[in-house]
Short mmCIF file of C-alpha atoms and ligand atoms in Angstrom, two decimals:
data_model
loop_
_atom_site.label_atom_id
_atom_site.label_comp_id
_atom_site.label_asym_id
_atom_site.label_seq_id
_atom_site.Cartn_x
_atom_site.Cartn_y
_atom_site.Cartn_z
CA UNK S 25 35.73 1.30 -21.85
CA UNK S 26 32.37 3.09 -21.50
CA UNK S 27 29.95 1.49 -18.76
CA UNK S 28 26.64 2.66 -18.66
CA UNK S 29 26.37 5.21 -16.33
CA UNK S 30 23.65 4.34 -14.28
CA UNK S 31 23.49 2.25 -11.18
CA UNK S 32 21.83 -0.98 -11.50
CA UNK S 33 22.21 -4.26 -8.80
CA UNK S 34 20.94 -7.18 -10.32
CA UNK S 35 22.00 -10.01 -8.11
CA UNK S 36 22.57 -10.27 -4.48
CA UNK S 37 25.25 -8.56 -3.11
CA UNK S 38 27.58 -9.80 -3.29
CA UNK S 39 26.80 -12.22 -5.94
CA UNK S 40 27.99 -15.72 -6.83
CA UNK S 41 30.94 -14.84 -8.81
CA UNK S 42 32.35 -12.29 -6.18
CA UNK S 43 31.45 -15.06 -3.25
CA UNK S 44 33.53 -17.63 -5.54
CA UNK S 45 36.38 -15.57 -6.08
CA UNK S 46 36.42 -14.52 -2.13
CA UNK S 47 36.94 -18.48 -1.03
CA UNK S 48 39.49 -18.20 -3.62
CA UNK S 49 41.12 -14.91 -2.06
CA UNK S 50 40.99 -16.75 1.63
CA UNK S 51 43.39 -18.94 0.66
CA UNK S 52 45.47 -17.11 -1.48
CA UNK S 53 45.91 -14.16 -0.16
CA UNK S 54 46.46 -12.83 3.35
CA UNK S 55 43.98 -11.88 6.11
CA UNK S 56 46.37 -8.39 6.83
CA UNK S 57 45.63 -7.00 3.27
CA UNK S 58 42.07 -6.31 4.34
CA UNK S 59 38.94 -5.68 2.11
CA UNK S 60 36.33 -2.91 2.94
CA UNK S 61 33.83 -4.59 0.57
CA UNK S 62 33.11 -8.17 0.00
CA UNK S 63 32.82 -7.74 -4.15
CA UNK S 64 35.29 -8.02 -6.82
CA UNK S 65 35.45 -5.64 -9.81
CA UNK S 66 35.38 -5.97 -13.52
CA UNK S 67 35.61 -2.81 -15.07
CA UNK S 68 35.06 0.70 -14.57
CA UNK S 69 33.93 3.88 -16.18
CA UNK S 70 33.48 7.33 -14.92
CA UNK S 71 32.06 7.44 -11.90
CA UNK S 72 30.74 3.54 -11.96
CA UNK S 73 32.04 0.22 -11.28
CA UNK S 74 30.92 -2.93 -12.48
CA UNK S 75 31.19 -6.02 -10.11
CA UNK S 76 32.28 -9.78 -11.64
CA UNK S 77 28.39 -10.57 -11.63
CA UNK S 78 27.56 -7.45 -13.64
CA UNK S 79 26.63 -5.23 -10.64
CA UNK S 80 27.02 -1.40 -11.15
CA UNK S 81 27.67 0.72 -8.31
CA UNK S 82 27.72 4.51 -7.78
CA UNK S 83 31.63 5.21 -6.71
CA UNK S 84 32.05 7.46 -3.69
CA UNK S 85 34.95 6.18 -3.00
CA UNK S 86 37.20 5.91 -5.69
CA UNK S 87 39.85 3.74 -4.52
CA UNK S 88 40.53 6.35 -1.84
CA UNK S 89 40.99 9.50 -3.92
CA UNK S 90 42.56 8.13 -7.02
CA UNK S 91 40.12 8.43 -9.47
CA UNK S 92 39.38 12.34 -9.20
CA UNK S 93 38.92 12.54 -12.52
CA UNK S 94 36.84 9.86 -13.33
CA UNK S 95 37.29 6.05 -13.41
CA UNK S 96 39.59 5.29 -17.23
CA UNK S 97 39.44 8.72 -18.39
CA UNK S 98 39.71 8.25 -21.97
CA UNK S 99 42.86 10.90 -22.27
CA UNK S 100 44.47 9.16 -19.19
CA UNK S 101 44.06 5.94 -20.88
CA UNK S 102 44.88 6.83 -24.65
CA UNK S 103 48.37 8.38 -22.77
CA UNK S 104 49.00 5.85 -20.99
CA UNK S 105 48.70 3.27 -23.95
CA UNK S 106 50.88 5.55 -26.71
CA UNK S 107 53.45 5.81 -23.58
CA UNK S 108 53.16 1.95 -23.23
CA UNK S 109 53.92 1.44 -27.27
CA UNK S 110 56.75 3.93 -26.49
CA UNK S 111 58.76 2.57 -23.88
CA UNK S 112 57.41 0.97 -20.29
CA UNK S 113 60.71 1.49 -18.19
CA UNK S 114 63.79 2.25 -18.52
CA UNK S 115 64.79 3.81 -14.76
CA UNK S 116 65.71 7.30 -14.75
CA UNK S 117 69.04 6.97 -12.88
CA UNK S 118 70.02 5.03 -16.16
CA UNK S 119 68.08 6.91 -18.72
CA UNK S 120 66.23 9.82 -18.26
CA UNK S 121 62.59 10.19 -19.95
CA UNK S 122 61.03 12.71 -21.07
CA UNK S 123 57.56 12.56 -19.28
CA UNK S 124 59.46 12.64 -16.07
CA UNK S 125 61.36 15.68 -16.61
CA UNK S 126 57.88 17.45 -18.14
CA UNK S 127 55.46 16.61 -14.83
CA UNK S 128 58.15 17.94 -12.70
CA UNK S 129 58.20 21.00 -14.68
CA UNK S 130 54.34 20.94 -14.40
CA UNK S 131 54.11 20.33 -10.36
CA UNK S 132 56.73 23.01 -9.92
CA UNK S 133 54.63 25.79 -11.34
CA UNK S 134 51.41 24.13 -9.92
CA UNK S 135 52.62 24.11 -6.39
CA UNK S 136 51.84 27.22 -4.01
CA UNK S 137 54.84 29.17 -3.70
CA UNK S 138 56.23 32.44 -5.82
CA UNK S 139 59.86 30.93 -6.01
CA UNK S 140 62.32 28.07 -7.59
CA UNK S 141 60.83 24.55 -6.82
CA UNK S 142 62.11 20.69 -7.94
CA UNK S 143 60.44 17.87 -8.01
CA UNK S 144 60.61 14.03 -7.79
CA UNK S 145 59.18 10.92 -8.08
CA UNK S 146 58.79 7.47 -6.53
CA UNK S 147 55.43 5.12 -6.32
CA UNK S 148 53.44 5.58 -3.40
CA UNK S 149 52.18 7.78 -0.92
CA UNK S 150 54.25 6.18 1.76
CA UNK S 151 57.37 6.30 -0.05
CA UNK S 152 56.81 10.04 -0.69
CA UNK S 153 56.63 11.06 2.89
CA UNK S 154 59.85 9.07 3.30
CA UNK S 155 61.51 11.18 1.04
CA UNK S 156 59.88 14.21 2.42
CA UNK S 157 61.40 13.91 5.78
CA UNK S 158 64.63 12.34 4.29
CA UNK S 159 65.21 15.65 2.47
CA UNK S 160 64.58 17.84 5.67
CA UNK S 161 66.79 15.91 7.63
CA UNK S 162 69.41 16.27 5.03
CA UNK S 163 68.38 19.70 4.71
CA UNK S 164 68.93 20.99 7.85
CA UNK S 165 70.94 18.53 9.43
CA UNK S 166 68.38 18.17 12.21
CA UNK S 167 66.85 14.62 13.32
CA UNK S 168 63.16 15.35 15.23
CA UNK S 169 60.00 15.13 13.27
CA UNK S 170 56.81 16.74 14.34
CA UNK S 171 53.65 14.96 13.38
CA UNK S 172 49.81 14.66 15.15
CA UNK S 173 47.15 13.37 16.50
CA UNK S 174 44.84 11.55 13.72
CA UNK S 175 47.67 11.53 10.81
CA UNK S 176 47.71 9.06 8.64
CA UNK S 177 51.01 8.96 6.19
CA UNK S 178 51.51 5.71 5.43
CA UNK S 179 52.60 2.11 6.21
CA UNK S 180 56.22 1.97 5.50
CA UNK S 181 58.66 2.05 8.80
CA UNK S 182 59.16 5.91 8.84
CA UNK S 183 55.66 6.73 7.06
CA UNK S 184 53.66 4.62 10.12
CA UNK S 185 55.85 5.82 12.56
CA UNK S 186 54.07 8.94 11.70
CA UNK S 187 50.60 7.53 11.66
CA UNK S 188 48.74 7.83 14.50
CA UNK S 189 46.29 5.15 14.48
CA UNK S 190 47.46 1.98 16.33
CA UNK S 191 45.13 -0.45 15.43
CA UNK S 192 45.20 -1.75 12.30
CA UNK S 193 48.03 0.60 11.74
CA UNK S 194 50.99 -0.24 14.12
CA UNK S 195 49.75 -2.94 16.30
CA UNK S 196 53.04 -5.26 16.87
CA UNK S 197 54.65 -3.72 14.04
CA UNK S 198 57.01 -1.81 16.58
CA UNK S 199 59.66 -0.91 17.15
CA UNK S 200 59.09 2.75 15.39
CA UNK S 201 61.52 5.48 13.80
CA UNK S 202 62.76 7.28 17.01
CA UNK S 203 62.33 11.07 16.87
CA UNK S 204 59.00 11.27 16.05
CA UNK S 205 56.92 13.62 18.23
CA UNK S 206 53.31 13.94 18.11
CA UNK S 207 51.42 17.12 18.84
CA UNK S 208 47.34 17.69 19.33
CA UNK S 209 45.72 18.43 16.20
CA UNK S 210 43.02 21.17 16.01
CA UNK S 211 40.18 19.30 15.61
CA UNK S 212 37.21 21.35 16.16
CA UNK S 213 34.37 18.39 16.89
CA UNK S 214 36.07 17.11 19.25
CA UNK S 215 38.23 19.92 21.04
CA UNK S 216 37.77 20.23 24.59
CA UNK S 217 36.74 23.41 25.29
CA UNK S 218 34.73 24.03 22.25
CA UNK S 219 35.26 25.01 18.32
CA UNK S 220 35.96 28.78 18.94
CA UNK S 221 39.10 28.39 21.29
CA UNK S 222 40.57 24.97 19.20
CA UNK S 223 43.01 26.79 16.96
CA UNK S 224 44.22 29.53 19.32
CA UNK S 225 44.65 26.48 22.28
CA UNK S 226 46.05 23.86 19.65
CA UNK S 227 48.80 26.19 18.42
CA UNK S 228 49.76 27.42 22.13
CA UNK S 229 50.26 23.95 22.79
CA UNK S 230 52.07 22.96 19.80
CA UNK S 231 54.53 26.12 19.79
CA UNK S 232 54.99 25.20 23.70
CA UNK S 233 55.65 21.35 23.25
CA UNK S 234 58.36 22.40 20.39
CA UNK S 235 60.00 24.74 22.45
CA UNK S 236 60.44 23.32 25.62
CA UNK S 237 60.49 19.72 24.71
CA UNK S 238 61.86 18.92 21.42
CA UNK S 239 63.99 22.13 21.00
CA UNK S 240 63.07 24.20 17.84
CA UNK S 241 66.39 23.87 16.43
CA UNK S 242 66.39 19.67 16.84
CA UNK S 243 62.95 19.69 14.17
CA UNK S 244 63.89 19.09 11.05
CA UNK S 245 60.08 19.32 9.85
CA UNK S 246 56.39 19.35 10.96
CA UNK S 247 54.44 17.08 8.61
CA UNK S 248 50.36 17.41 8.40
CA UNK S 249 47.55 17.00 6.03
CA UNK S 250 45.75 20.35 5.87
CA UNK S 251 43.16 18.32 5.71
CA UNK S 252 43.25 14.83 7.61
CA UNK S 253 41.88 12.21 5.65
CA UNK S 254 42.06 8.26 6.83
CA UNK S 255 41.67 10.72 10.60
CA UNK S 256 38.33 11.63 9.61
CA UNK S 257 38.09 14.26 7.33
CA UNK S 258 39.25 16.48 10.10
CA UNK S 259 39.04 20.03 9.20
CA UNK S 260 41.55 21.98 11.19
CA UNK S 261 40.88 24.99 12.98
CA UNK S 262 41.16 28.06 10.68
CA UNK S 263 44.22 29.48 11.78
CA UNK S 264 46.11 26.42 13.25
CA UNK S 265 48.22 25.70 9.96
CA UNK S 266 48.72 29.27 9.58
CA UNK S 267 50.29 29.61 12.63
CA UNK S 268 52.08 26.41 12.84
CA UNK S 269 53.81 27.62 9.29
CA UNK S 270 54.81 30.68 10.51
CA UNK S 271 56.66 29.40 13.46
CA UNK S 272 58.24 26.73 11.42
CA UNK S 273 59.43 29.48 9.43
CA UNK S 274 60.95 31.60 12.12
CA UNK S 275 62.57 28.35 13.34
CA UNK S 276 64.03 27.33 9.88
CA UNK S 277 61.77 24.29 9.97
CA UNK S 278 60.53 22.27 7.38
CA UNK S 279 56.88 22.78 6.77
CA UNK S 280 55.69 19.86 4.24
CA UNK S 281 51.75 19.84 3.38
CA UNK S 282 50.68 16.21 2.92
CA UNK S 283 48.50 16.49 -0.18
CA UNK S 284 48.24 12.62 -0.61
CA UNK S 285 44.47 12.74 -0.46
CA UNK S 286 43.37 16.16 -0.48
CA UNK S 287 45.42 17.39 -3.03
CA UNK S 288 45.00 17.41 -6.81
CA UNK S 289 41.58 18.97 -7.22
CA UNK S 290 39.96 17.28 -4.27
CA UNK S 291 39.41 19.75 -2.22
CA UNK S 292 38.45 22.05 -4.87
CA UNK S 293 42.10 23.73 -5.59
CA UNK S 294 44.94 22.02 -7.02
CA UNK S 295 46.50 21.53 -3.19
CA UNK S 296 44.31 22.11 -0.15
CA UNK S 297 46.72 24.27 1.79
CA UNK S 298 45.97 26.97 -0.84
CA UNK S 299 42.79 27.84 1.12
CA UNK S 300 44.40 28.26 4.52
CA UNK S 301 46.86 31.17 3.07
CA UNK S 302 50.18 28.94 4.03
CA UNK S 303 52.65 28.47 0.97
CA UNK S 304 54.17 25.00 2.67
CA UNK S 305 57.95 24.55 1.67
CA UNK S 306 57.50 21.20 0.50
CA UNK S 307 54.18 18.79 -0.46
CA UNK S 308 53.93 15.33 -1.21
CA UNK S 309 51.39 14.21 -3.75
CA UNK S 310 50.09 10.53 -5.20
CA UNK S 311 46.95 8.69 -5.30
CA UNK S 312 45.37 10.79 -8.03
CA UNK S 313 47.93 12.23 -9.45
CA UNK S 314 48.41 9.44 -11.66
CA UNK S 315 45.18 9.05 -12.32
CA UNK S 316 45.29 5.22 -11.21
CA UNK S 317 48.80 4.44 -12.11
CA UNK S 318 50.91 4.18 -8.90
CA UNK S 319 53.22 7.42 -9.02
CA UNK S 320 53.63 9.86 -6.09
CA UNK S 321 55.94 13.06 -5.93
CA UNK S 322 58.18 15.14 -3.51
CA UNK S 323 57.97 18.96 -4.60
CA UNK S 324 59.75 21.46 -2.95
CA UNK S 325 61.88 24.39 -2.58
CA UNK S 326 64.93 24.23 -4.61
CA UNK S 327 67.45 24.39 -2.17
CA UNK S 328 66.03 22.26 -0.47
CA UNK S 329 65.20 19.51 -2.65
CA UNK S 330 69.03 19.79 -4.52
CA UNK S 331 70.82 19.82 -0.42
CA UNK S 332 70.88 16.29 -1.11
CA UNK S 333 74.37 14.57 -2.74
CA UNK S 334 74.43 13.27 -6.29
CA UNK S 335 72.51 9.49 -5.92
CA UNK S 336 71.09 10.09 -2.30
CA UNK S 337 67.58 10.24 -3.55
CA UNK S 338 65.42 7.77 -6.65
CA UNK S 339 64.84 4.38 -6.61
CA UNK S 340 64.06 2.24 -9.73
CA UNK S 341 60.65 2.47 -10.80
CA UNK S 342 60.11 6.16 -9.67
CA UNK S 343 58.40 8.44 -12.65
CA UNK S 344 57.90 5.45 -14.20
CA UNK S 345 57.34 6.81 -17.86
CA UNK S 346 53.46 5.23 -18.12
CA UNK S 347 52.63 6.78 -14.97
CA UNK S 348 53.95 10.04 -15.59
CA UNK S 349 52.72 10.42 -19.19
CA UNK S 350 48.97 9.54 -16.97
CA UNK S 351 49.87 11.72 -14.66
CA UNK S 352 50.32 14.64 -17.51
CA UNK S 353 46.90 13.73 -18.89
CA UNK S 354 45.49 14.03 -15.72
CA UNK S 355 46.75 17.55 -14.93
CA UNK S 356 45.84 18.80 -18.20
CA UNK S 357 42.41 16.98 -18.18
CA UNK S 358 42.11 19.09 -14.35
CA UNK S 359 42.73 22.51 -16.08
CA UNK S 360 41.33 21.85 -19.67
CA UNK S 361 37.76 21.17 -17.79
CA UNK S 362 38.10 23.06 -15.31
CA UNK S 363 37.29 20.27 -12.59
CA UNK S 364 38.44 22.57 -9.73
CA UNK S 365 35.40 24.29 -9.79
CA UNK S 366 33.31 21.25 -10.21
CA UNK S 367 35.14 19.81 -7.18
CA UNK S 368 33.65 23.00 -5.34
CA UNK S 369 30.54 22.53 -7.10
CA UNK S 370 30.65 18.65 -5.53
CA UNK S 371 31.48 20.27 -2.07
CA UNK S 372 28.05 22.34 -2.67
CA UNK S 373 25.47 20.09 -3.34
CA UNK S 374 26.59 17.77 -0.74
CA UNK S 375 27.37 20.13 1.99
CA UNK S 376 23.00 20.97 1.30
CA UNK S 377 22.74 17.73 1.71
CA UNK S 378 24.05 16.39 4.60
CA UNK S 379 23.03 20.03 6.24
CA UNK S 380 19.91 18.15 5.93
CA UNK S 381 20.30 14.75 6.64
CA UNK S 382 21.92 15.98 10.21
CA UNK S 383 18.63 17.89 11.13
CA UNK S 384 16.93 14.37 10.42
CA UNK S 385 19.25 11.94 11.61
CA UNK S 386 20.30 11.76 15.12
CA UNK S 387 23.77 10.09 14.50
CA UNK S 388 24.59 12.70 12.83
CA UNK S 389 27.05 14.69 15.03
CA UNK S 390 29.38 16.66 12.97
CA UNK S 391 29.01 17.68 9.07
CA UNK S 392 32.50 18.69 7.85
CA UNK S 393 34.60 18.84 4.14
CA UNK S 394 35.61 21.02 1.41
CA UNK S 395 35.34 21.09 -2.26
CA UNK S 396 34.77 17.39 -2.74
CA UNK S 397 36.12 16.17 0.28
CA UNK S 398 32.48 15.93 3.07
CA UNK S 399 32.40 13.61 5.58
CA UNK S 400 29.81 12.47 8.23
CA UNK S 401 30.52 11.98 12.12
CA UNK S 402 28.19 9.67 13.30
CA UNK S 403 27.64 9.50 17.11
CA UNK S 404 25.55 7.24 19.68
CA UNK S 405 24.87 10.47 21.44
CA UNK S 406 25.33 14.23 20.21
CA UNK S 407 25.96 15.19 23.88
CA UNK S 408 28.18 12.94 24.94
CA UNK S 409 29.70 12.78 21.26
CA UNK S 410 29.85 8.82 22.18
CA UNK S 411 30.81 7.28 18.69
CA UNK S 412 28.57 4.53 16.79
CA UNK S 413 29.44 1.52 17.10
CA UNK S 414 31.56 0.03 14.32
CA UNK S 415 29.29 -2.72 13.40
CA UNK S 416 26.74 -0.01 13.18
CA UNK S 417 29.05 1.82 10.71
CA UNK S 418 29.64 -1.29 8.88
CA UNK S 419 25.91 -2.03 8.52
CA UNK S 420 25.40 1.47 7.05
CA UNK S 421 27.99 1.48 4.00
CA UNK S 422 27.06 -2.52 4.02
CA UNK S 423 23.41 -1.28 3.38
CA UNK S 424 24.50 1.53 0.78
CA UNK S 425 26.65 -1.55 -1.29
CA UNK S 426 23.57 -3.02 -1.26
CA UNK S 427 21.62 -0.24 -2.75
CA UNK S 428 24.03 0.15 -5.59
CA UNK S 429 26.47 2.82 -4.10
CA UNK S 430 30.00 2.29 -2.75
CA UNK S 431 30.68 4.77 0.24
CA UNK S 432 33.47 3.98 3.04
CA UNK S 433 34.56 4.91 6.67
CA UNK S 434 36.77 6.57 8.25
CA UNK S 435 38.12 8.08 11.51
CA UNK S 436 40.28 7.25 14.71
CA UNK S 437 36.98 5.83 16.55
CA UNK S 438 35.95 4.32 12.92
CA UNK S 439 33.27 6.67 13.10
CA UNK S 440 32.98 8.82 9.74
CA UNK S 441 31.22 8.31 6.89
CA UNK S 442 33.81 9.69 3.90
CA UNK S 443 32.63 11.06 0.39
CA UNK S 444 35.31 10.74 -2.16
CA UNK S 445 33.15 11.05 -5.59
CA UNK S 446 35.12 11.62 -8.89
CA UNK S 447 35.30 15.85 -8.76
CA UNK S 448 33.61 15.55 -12.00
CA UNK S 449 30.89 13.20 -11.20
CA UNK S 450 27.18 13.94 -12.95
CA UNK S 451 25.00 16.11 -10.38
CA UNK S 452 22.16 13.60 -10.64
CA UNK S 453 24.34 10.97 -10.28
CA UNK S 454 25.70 12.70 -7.01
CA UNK S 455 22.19 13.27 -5.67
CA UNK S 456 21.05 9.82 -6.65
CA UNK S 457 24.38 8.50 -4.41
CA UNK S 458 23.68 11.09 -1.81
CA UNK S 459 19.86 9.71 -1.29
CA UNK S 460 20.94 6.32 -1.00
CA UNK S 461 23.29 6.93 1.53
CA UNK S 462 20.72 8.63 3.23
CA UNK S 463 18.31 5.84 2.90
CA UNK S 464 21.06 3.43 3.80
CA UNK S 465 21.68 5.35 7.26
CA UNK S 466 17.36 5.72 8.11
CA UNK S 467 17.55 1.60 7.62
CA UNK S 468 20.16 1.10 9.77
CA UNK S 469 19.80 3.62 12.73
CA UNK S 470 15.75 4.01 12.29
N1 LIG V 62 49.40 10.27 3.21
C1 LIG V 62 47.47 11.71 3.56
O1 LIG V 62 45.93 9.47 2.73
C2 LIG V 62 47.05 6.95 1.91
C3 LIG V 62 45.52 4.47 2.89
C4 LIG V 62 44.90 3.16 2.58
P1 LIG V 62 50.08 5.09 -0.01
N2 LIG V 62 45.70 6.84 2.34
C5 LIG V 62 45.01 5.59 2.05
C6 LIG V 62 45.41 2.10 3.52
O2 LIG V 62 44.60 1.55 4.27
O3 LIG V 62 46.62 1.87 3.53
C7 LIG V 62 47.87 8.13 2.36
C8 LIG V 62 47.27 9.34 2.75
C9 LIG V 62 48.08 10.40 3.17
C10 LIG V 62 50.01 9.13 2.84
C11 LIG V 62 49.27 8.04 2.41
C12 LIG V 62 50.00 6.79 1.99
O4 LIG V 62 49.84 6.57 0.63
O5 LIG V 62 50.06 5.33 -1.48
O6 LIG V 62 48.93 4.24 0.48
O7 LIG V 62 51.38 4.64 0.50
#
C-alpha cells in the first residue's frame, strides 16, 4: 500500500471517525490496555500513517521501534504474503520450517561474538527475556538475577519483575519473581556527583552489591539494555557495560544485552552493545525484527543455549513461519540498503537539531541518543533538574499530533521526549517532523 508521503491533517484531531470508534473502544475494551493517542489508524506506508478520517501523520514513533524499516515495506510484505500462500503454522516442535531454521542461522552470524551461537524463537519481547534468564538459570544452575534501576523488560511475571517502573508497571500486580536484585544504573543526567565520575562510581557499586550481597556465584545473569529505552533513552556511562561484562565474565555470569528496542539497526549497528566494545553472551531481540509481525528471539552462546534438556524450551507459535520469513526480509532489506548507516545518518541530523532546540528552549535539560535512537529530557528547572510536569508532557506530543506528527514519552519521571523514526525515513521528512516538534514544545512551554 503506498500512502502519500507527505503529512497532511485535514480534520480535527482527532476526528469524528476516531472519536466514534473511541466510545466504541470504552466499552469494549479495557481501561489497563492504555492508548498514548486518542486516533485510530487505517493504513500505513513508510514513514506515514493514515488515521480512520484520512489524517496523515509523520511517524516518530513507530509502534515503539517496530517499524525500523519503514511502515509495510514492500519486500516484508510480498514475504510475508508468499509465506502465507505457503503454510501459516504448523509449530515447530511438530514440524520444523524452513524459515525458522534460516533466521537462526542469520542472527547467529549477525550477533557480536567470534564463536558458535544458537538461536530461538517465541513472540514477544517479554517472553524472550523469560527465556533469557530461564536458560542462565539452567545454565549455571544458579537462581539470582541482576537487573537496574530504569529497566524496562517486559510485563509478563518474570519480565516485570525485572522492570523497574512501578506505576503503570507493577502497581498491585505483586507478588514478584523472588531473586531479583536491582543495582544503580549509570545514568549520567542524573548521577549524583556529576557525568565524569557516573561510570567509575556505578560499577564500584554494582561489583560491591554482587559481592557482598548477592554472592557472585548465586547470579545466574545480569540483564540490561545497553541502551535503556521505556527508562528514558538513558545512555549509560561509557565504560559501565564494559566493566560490568568483564566481571560477569570472571564470575561465570551470564551477561545478556537486551536489544528489544535498540537493537536491529536502531541505534545505528545491528545490536547496540557493538559500540560499547562488550561481546554479551546472550541478546534478546523482537519488536523490529519482524518487521511488524510479532516474533522475538533468544541468541546465544552454544553451550549455553543447548544446556537445556530435549523439550525444556519452545512454545507453540514461536518462529511462526510468516513472521520469520518477515523477519528474513527485514534483515536482508537492513544490509541490502544499507540502513545502518542511515540510522547513523538519522542520529546526525537530529542530534544538530535538538543541540539547538536546547540552547532555545529552557525545558530542555538533557539531549541524549545514538544512531536513531535521540531523546529529549525536559525539566521545570535545569538546576534543580525538577522534571515537567506530565500534563505538560502530554500537552507537548498532544500539540505535535495535532500538527501532523506522532512523537511519544518516555522516562521513570515521564519526562522524555523519545524519537523512534523509521532508520530510513526521508531527510526532509525528518526535518519537517523535527520542526514541528519544536514548534509543538515553543506552544506549550512559551
Ligand atoms: N525489553 C528493552 O523495550 C518493550 C513496551 C510497551 P514486548 N518496550 C515497549 C508497553 O507499554 O508495554 C520491551 C523493551 C525491552 C522488553 C520489552 C518487552 O517487549 O514485546 O512488549 O513484550
Amino acid at each position: 500500500m503506498d500512502i502519500p508521503q507527505e503529512r497532511k491533517v485535514v480534520t480535527e484531531i482527532p476526528g469524528p471517525r476516531s472519536r466514534e470508534l473511541f466510545e466504541r473502544r470504552k466499552t469494549a475494551v479495557p481501561q489497563g490496555v492504555a492508548n498514548l493517542h486518542p486516533i485510530v489508524t487505517a493504513r500505513a506506508s513508510g514513514a506515514i500513517v493514515e488515521d480512520v478520517d484520512g489524517n496523515r501523520y509523520i511517524d516518530l514513533a513507530t509502534g515503539i521501534s517496530v517499524l525500523n524499516v519503514g511502515h509495510t515495506a514492500p519486500e516484508v510484505v510480498k514475504a510475508a504474503q508468499a509465506q502465507l500462500e505457503l503454510e501459516t503454522h504448523t509449530c515447530f516442535h511438530v514440524t520444523a520450517n524452513e524459515p525458522y531454521i534460516a533466521l537462526a542461522e542469520r542472527l547467529n552470524a549477525l550477533a557480536p561474538g567470534d564463536f558458535a551461537k544458537k538461536t530461538m524463537f517465541v513472540n514477544s519481547g517479554a517472553e524472550a527475556v523469560e527465556n533469557a534468564i530461564k536458560i542462565a538459570r539452567h545454565a549455571t544452575k544458579r537462581p539470582a538475577v541482576v537487573t537496574f534501576d530504569h529497566a524496562f523488560h517486559g510485563r509478563t511475571l518474570l519480565a516485570m519483575s525485572l522492570t523497574a517502573k512501578v506505576m503503570p508497571y507493577k502497581q498491585g500486580f505483586g507478588p514478584f519473581a523472588p531473586e531479583i536484585y536491582r543495582l544503580p544504573f549509570a545514568y549520567p543526567y542524573r548521577w549524583p556527583s556529576g557525568p565524569e565520575r557516573c561510570a567509575q562510581e556505578a560499577l564500584a557499586y554494582a561489583k560491591d552489591e554482587m559481592h557482598k550481597h548477592i554472592g557472585e556465584e548465586n547470579i545466574a545473569a545480569v540483564i540490561v539494555e545497553p541502551i535503556q529505552g521505556e527508562g528514558g533513552f538513558i545512555v549509560p556511562a561509557p565504560g559501565f557495560l564494559k566493566g560490568l561484562a568483564e566481571f560477569c565474565a570472571e564470575h561465570g555470569i551470564v551477561f545478556i544485552a537486551d536489544e528489544i528496542q535498540s537493537g536491529m539497526g536502531r541505534a545505528g549497528r545491528w545490536f547496540a552493545i557493538e559500540d560499547e566494545g562488550v561481546v554479551p553472551d546472550m541478546v534478546t531481540t523482537a519488536k523490529s525484527l519482524g518487521g511488524g509481525l510479532p516474533i522475538s528471539a533468544v541468541t546465544g552462546r552454544a553451550e549455553l543455549m543447548d544446556s537445556v534438556h530435549v523439550g525444556g524450551l519452545g512454545g507453540t507459535y514461536g518462529g511462526n513461519p510468516v513472521a520469520a520469513a518477515a523477519a528474513l526480509a527485514v534483515l536482508d532489506k537492513i544490509e541490502r540498503e544499507d540502513l545502518l548507516a542511515s540510522a547513523r545518518r538519522v542520529g546526525e541530523i537530529v542530534a544538530e537539531r535538538f543541540g539547538e532546540m536546547q540552547a532555545r528552549h529552557a525545558v530542555i535539560g538533557d539531549v541524549r541518543g545514538r544512531g536513531a535512537m535521540w531523546a529529549l529530557e525536559l525539566v521545570a528547572d535545569r538546576a534543580t533538574k525538577e522534571p515537567l510536569a506530565a500534563e505538560t508532557m502530554s500537552a507537548i506530543s498532544r500539540a505535535a499530533l495535532e500538527r501532523g506528527v506522532i512523537v511519544i514519552t518516555a522516562g521513570t519521571y515521564g519526562n522524555v521526549i523519545r524519537l523512534l523514526p523509521p532508520i530510513n525515513i526521508d531527510e526532509a521528512l525528518l526535518g519537517e517532523g523535527l520542526a514541528v516538534l519544536d514548534e509543538a514544545i515553543s506552544a506549550v512551554t512559551g
